[in-house]
PDB file of C-alpha atoms in Angstrom:
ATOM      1  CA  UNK A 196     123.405  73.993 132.361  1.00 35.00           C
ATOM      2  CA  UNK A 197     126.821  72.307 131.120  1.00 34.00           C
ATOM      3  CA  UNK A 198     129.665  74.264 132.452  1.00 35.00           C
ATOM      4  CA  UNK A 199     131.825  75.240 129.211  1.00 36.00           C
ATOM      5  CA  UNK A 200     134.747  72.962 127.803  1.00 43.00           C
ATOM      6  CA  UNK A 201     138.315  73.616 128.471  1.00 40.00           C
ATOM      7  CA  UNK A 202     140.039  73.160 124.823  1.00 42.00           C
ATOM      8  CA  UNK A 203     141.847  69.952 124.653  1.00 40.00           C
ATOM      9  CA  UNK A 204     139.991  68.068 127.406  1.00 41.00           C
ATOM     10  CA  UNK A 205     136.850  66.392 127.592  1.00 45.00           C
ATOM     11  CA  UNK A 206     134.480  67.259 130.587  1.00 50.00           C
ATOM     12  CA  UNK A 207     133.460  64.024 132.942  1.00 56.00           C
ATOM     13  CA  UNK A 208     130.009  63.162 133.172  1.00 51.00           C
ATOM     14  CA  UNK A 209     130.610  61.768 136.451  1.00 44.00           C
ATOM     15  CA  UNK A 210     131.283  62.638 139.757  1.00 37.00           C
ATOM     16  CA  UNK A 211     134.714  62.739 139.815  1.00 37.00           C
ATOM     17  CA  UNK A 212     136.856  65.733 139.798  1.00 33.00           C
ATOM     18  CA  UNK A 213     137.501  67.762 136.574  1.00 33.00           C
ATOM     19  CA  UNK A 214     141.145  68.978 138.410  1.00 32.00           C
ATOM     20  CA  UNK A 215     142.100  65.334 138.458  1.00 33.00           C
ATOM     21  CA  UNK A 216     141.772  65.081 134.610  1.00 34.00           C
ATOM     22  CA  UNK A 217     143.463  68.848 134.419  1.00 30.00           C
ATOM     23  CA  UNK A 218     146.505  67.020 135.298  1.00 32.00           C
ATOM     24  CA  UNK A 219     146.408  63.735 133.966  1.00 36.00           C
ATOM     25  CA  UNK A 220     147.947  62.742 130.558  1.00 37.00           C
ATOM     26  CA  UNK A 221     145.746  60.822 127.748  1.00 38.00           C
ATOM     27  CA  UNK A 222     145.849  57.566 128.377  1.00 38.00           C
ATOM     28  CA  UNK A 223     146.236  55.560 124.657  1.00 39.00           C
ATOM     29  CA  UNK A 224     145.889  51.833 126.373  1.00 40.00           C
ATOM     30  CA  UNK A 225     143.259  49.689 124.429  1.00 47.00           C
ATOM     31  CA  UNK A 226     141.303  47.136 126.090  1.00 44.00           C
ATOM     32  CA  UNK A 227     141.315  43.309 124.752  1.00 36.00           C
ATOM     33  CA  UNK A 228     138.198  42.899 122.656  1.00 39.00           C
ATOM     34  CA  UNK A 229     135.840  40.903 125.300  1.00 36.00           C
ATOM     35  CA  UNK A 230     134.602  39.154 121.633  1.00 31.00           C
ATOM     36  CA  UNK A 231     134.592  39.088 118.313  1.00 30.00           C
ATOM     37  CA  UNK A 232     132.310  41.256 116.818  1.00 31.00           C
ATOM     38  CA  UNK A 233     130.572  41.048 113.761  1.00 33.00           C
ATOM     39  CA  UNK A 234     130.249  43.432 110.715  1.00 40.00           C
ATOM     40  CA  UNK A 235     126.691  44.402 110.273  1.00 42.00           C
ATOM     41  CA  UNK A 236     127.318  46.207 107.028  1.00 43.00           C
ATOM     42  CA  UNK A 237     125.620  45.531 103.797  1.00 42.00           C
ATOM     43  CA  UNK A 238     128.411  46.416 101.099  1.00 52.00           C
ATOM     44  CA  UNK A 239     129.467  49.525 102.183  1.00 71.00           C
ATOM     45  CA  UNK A 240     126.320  51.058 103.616  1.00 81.00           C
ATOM     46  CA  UNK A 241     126.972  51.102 106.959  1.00 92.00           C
ATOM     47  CA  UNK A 242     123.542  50.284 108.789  1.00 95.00           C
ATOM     48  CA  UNK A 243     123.647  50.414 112.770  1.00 98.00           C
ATOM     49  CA  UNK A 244     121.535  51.833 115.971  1.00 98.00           C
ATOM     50  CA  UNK A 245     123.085  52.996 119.323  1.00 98.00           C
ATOM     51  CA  UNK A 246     124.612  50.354 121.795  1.00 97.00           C
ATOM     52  CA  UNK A 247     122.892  51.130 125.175  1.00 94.00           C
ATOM     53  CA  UNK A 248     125.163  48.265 126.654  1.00 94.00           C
ATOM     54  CA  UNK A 249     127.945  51.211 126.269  1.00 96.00           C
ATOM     55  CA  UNK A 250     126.102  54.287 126.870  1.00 95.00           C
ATOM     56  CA  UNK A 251     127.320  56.205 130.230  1.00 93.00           C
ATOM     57  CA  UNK A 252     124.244  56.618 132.776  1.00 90.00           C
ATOM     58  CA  UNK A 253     123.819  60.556 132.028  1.00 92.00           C
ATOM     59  CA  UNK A 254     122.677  59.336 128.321  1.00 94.00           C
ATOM     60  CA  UNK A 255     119.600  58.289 127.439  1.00 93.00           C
ATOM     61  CA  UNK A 256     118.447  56.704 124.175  1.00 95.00           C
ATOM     62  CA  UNK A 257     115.373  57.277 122.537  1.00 96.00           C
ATOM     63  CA  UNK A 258     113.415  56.421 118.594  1.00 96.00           C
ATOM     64  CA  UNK A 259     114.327  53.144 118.519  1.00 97.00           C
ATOM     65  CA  UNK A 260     117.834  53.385 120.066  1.00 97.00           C
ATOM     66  CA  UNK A 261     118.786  55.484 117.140  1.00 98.00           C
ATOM     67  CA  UNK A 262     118.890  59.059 119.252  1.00 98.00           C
ATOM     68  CA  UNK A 263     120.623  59.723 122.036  1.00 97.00           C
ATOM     69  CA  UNK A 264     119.568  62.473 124.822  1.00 96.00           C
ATOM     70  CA  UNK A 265     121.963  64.248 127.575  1.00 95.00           C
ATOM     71  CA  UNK A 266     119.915  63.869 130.791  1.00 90.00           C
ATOM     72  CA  UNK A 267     122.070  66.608 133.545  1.00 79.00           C
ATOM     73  CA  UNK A 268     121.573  63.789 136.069  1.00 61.00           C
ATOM     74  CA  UNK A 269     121.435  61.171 134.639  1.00 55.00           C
ATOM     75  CA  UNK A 270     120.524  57.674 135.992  1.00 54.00           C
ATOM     76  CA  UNK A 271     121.633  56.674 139.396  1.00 57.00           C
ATOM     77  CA  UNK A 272     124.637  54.433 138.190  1.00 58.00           C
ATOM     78  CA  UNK A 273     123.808  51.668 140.837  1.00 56.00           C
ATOM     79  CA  UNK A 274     120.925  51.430 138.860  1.00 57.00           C
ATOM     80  CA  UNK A 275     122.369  50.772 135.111  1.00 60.00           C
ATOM     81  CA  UNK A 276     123.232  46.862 134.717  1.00 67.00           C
ATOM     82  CA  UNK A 277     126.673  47.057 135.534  1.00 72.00           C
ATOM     83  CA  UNK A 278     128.961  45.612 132.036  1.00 82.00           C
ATOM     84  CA  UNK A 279     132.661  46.036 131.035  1.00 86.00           C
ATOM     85  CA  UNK A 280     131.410  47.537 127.679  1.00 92.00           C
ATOM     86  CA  UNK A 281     129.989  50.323 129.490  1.00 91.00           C
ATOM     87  CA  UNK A 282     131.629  53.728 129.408  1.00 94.00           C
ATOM     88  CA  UNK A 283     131.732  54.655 133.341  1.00 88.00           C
ATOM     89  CA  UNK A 284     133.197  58.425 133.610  1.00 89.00           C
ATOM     90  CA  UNK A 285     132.317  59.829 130.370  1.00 94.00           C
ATOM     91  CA  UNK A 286     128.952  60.422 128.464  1.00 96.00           C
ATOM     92  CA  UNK A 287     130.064  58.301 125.673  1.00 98.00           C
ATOM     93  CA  UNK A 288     128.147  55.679 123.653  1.00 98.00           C
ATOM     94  CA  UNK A 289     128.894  53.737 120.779  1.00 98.00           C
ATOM     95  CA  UNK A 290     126.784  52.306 117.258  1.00 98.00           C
ATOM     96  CA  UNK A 291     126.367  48.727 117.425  1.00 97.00           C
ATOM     97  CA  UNK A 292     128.149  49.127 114.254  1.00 94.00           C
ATOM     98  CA  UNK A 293     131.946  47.329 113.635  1.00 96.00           C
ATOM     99  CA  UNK A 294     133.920  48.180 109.936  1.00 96.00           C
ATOM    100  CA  UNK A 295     137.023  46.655 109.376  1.00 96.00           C
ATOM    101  CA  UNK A 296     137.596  47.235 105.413  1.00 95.00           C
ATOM    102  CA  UNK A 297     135.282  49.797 102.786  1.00 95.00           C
ATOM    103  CA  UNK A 298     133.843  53.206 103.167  1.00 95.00           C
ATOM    104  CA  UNK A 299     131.010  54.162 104.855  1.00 96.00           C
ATOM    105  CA  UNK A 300     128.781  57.271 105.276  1.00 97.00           C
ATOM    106  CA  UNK A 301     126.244  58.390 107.964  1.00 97.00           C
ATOM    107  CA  UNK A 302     124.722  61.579 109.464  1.00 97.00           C
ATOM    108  CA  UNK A 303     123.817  62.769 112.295  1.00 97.00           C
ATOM    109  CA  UNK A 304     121.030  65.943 113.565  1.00 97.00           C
ATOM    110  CA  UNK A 305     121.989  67.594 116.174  1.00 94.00           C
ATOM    111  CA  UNK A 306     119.489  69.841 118.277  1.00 95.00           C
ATOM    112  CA  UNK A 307     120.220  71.905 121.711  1.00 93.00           C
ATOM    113  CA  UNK A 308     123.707  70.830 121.792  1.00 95.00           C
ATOM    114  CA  UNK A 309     126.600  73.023 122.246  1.00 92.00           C
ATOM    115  CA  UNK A 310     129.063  70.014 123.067  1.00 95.00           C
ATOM    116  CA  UNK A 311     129.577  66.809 121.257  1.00 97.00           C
ATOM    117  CA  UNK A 312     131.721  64.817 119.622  1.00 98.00           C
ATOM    118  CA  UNK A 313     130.772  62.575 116.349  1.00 98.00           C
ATOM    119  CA  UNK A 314     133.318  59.804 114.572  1.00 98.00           C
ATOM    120  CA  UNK A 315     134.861  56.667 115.483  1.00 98.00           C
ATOM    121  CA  UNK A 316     136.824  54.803 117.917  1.00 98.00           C
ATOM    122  CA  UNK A 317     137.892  51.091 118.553  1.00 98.00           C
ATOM    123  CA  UNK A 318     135.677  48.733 119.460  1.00 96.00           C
ATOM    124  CA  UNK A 319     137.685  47.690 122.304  1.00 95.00           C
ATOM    125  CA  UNK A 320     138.613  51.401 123.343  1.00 96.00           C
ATOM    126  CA  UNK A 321     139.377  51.642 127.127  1.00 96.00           C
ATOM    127  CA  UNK A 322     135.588  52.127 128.445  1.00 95.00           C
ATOM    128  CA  UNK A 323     137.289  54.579 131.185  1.00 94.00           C
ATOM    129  CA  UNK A 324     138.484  57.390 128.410  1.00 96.00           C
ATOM    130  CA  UNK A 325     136.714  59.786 126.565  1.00 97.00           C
ATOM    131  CA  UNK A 326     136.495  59.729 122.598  1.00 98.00           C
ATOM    132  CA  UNK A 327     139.097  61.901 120.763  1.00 98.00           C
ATOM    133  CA  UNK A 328     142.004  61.575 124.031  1.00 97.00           C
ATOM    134  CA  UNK A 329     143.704  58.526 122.897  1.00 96.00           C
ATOM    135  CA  UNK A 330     144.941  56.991 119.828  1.00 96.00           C
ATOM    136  CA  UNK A 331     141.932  54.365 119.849  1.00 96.00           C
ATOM    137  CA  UNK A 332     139.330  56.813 118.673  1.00 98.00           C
ATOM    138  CA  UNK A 333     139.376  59.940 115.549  1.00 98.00           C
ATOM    139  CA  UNK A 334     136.157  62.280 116.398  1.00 98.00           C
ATOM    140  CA  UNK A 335     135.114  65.910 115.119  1.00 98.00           C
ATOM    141  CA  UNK A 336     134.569  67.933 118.329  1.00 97.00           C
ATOM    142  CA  UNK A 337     131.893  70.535 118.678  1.00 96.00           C
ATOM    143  CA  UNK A 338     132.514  72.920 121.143  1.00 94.00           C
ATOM    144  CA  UNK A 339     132.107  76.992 122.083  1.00 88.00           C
ATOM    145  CA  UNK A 340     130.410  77.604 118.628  1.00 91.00           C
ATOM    146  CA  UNK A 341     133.981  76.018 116.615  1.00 93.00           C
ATOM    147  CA  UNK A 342     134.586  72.962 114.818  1.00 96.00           C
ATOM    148  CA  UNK A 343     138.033  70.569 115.984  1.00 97.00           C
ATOM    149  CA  UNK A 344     138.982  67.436 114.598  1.00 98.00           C
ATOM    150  CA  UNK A 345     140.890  65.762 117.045  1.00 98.00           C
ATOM    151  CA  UNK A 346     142.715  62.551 118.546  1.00 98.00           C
ATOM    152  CA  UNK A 347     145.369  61.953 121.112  1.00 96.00           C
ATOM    153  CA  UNK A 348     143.884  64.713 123.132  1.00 95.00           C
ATOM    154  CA  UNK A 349     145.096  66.982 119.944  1.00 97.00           C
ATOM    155  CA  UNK A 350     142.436  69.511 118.529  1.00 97.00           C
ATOM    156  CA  UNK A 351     143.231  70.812 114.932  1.00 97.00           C
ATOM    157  CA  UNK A 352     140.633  73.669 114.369  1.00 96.00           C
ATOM    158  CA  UNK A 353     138.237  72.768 111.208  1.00 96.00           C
ATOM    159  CA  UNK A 354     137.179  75.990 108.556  1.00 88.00           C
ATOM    160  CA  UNK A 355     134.428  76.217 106.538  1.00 78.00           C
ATOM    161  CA  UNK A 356     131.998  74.543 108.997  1.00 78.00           C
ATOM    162  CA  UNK A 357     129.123  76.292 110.951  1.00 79.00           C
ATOM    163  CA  UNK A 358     126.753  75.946 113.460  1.00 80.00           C
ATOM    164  CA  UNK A 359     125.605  72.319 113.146  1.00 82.00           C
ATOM    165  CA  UNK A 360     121.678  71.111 112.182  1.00 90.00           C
ATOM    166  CA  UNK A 361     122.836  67.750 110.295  1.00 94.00           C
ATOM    167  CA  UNK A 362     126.293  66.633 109.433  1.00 95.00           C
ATOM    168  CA  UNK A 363     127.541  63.877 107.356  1.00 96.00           C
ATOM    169  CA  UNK A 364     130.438  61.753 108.245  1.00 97.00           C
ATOM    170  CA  UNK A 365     132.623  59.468 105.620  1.00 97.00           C
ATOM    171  CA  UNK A 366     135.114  56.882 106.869  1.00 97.00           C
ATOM    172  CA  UNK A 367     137.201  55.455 104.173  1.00 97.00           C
ATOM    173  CA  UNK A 368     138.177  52.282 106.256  1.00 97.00           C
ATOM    174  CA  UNK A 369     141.485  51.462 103.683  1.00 96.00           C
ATOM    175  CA  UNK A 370     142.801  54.731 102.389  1.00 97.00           C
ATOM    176  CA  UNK A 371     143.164  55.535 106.463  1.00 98.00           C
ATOM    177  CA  UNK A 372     140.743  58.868 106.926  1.00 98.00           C
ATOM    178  CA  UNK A 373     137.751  59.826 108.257  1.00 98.00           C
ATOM    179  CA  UNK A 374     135.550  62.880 106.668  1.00 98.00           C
ATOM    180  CA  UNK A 375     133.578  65.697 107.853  1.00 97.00           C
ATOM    181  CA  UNK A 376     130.508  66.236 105.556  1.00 96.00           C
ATOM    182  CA  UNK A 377     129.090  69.390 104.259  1.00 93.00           C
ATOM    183  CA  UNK A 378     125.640  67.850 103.517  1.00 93.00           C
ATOM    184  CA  UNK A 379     124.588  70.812 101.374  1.00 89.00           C
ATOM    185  CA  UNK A 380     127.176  70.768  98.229  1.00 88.00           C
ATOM    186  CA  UNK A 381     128.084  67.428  99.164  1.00 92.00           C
ATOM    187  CA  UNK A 382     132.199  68.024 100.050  1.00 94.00           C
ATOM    188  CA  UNK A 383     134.436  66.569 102.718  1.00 96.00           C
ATOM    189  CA  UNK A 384     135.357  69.779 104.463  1.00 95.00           C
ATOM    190  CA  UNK A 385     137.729  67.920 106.452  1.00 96.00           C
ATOM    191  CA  UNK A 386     139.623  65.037 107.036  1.00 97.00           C
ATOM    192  CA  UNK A 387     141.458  62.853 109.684  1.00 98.00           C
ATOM    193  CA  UNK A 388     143.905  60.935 108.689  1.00 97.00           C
ATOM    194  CA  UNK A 389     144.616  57.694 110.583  1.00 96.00           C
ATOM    195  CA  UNK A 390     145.984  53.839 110.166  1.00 94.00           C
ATOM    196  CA  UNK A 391     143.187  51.865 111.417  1.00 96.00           C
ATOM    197  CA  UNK A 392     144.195  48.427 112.275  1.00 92.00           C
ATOM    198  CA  UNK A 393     140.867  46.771 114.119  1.00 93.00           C
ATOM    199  CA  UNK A 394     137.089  46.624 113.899  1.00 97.00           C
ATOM    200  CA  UNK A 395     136.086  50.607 114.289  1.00 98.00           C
ATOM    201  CA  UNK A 396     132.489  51.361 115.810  1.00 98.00           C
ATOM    202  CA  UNK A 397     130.650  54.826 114.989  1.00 98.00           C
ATOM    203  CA  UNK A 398     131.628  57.359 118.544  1.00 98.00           C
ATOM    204  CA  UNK A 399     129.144  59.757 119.803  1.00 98.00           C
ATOM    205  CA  UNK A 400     129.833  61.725 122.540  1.00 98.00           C
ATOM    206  CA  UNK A 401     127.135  64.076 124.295  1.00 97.00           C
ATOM    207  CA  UNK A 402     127.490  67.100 126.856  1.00 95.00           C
ATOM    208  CA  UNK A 403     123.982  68.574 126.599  1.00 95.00           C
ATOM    209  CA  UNK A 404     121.133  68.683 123.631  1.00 95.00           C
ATOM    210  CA  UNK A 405     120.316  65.526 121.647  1.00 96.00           C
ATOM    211  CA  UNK A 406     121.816  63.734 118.543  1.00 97.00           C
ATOM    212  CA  UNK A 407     120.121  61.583 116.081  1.00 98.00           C
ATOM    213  CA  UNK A 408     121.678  59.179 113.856  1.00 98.00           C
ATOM    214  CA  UNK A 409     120.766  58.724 110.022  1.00 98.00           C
ATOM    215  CA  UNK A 410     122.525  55.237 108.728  1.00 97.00           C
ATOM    216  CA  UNK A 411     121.913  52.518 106.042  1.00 95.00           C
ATOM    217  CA  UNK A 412     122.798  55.841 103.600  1.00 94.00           C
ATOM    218  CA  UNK A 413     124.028  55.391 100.706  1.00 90.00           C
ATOM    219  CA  UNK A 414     127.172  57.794  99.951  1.00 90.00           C
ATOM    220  CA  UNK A 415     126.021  61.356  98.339  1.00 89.00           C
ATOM    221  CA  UNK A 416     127.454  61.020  94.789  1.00 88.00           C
ATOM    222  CA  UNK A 417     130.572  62.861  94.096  1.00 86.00           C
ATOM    223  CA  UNK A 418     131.818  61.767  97.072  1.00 87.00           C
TER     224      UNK A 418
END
């Protein structure tokens, strides 16, 4: 069983010590892009699968690489093809996904998880942080039965949102924000506001449980 979450910090899914990151400050350092990625959207209906070139050893994808599974241990990581795009302390992995203009929608189930984080982050995000502690990456954090939005390492509790079964998210690429959907009405219960300024991927991080992802949606009207 996952040991709980302290607030503000996101728990390692590698062997390394939890007190070292306790102490450390968020590091906001970007890496280079290794390439030039391509946008594999059709208008503005985002269509992508999971990225198992990034996804941490603990994670395991599954349907098509469009679901993602928290395995406790995870794959030996001598074993997982070794890769610079691959997040190595945290169970992190990305959409195949890149936006750079437009706004996009996609959902995501989520079953048996108590911990996870949904949104988006850089492209080129340092593959040695977690999403939501640096300025690279804007995520909505699910943890000890409460909504966050956060970034920076900075949580900013979110109302009006319950225990998650599917959740829509909205990323407005130019007006700068990224949306928590309520699914149900449709409404934006919250937002993040940011000034993207390079290709953005879709962020999922996983602690326990499994997530699926629902893209190639088009965006609920009234929205």
């Amino acid at each position: 069983m996952a040991a709980p979450w302290s607030l503000g910090l996101c728990r390692r899914a590698g062997a390394r010590a939890l007190s070292a990151a306790l102490h450390s400050q968020p590091r906001e350092l970007c890496l280079s892009p290794p390439r030039r990625y391509l946008s594999n959207t059709a208008g503005n209906c985002l269509q992508f699968k999971l990225d198992e070139r990034t996804a941490h050893s603990s994670l395991d994808l599954f349907k098509k690489d469009t679901g993602v599974i928290y395995r406790i241990l995870g794959l030996d990581p001598s074993h997982v093809q070794d890769n610079p795009e691959r997040f190595r302390d945290w169970a992190v992995v990305f959409g195949d996904g890149r936006v750079e203009s437009g706004r996009h929608y996609w959902e995501v189930t989520v079953r048996k998880s108590q911990e996870f984080r949904v949104g988006v982050a850089e492209a080129a995000m340092s593959r040695e942080d977690c999403v939501g502690t640096t300025s690279c990456s804007w995520v909505f954090a699910y943890v000890q039965r409460k909504w966050f939005a956060m970034t920076t390492n900075k949580m900013v509790p979110v109302s009006l949102a319950g225990k998650p079964e599917r959740v829509g998210l909205l990323l407005d690429y130019d007006a700068g924000w990224l949306g928590l959907v309520d699914i149900q009405k449709p409404r934006v219960i919250h937002r993040i506001r940011a000034r993207f300024s390079g290709p953005l991927s879709p962020a999922f991080a996983l602690w326990d449980g499994e997530l699926l992802t629902h893209s190639g949606l088009e965006l609920p009207e009234g929205l």
